[in-house]
Amino acid sequence: AAEDHLVRMFECGMLCALHARRVTLSKLV
């Protein structure tokens, strides 16, 4: 159960990082 929770947190973190990067790139452009 703990591992599944960590995986979910990791996936959410990756998505959040990608979204933040996309937003910063759009702001620069």
Coordinates of N, CA and C in Angstrom, one line a residue:
A1 N 0.8 -1.2 0.0 CA 0.0 0.0 0.0 C 0.9 1.3 0.0
A2 N 1.9 1.2 0.8 CA 2.8 2.4 0.9 C 3.5 2.6 -0.5
E3 N 3.9 1.5 -1.1 CA 4.6 1.7 -2.4 C 3.6 2.3 -3.4
D4 N 2.4 1.9 -3.4 CA 1.4 2.4 -4.4 C 1.2 3.9 -4.1
H5 N 1.2 4.3 -2.9 CA 1.0 5.7 -2.5 C 2.2 6.5 -3.0
L6 N 3.4 6.0 -2.9 CA 4.7 6.7 -3.3 C 4.6 6.8 -4.8
V7 N 4.2 5.8 -5.5 CA 4.2 5.8 -7.0 C 3.2 6.9 -7.4
R8 N 2.0 6.9 -6.8 CA 1.0 7.9 -7.1 C 1.6 9.3 -6.9
M9 N 2.3 9.5 -5.8 CA 2.9 10.9 -5.5 C 3.9 11.2 -6.5
F10 N 4.7 10.2 -6.9 CA 5.8 10.5 -7.9 C 5.2 10.9 -9.2
E11 N 4.1 10.2 -9.7 CA 3.5 10.5 -10.9 C 2.9 11.9 -10.9
C12 N 2.2 12.2 -9.8 CA 1.6 13.6 -9.6 C 2.7 14.6 -9.7
G13 N 3.9 14.4 -9.0 CA 5.0 15.3 -9.0 C 5.5 15.5 -10.4
M14 N 5.6 14.4 -11.2 CA 6.1 14.6 -12.6 C 5.1 15.4 -13.4
L15 N 3.8 15.1 -13.3 CA 2.8 15.9 -14.0 C 2.9 17.4 -13.6
C16 N 3.0 17.6 -12.3 CA 3.0 19.0 -11.9 C 4.3 19.7 -12.4
A17 N 5.4 19.0 -12.4 CA 6.6 19.6 -13.0 C 6.5 19.9 -14.4
L18 N 5.9 18.9 -15.2 CA 5.8 19.2 -16.6 C 4.8 20.3 -16.9
H19 N 3.8 20.4 -16.1 CA 2.8 21.5 -16.3 C 3.5 22.9 -16.0
A20 N 4.2 22.9 -14.9 CA 4.9 24.2 -14.5 C 5.9 24.6 -15.6
R21 N 6.6 23.6 -16.1 CA 7.6 23.9 -17.1 C 6.9 24.5 -18.4
R22 N 5.8 23.9 -18.7 CA 5.0 24.3 -19.9 C 4.5 25.8 -19.7
V23 N 4.1 26.1 -18.5 CA 3.6 27.4 -18.2 C 4.7 28.4 -18.2
T24 N 5.9 28.1 -17.7 CA 7.0 29.0 -17.7 C 7.5 29.2 -19.2
L25 N 7.5 28.2 -20.0 CA 7.9 28.3 -21.4 C 6.9 29.2 -22.1
S26 N 5.6 29.0 -21.9 CA 4.6 29.9 -22.6 C 4.8 31.3 -22.2
K27 N 5.2 31.5 -20.9 CA 5.3 32.9 -20.4 C 6.6 33.5 -21.1
L28 N 7.7 32.8 -21.2 CA 8.9 33.3 -21.9 C 8.6 33.6 -23.3
V29 N 7.8 32.8 -24.0 CA 7.5 33.0 -25.4 C 6.5 34.2 -25.5

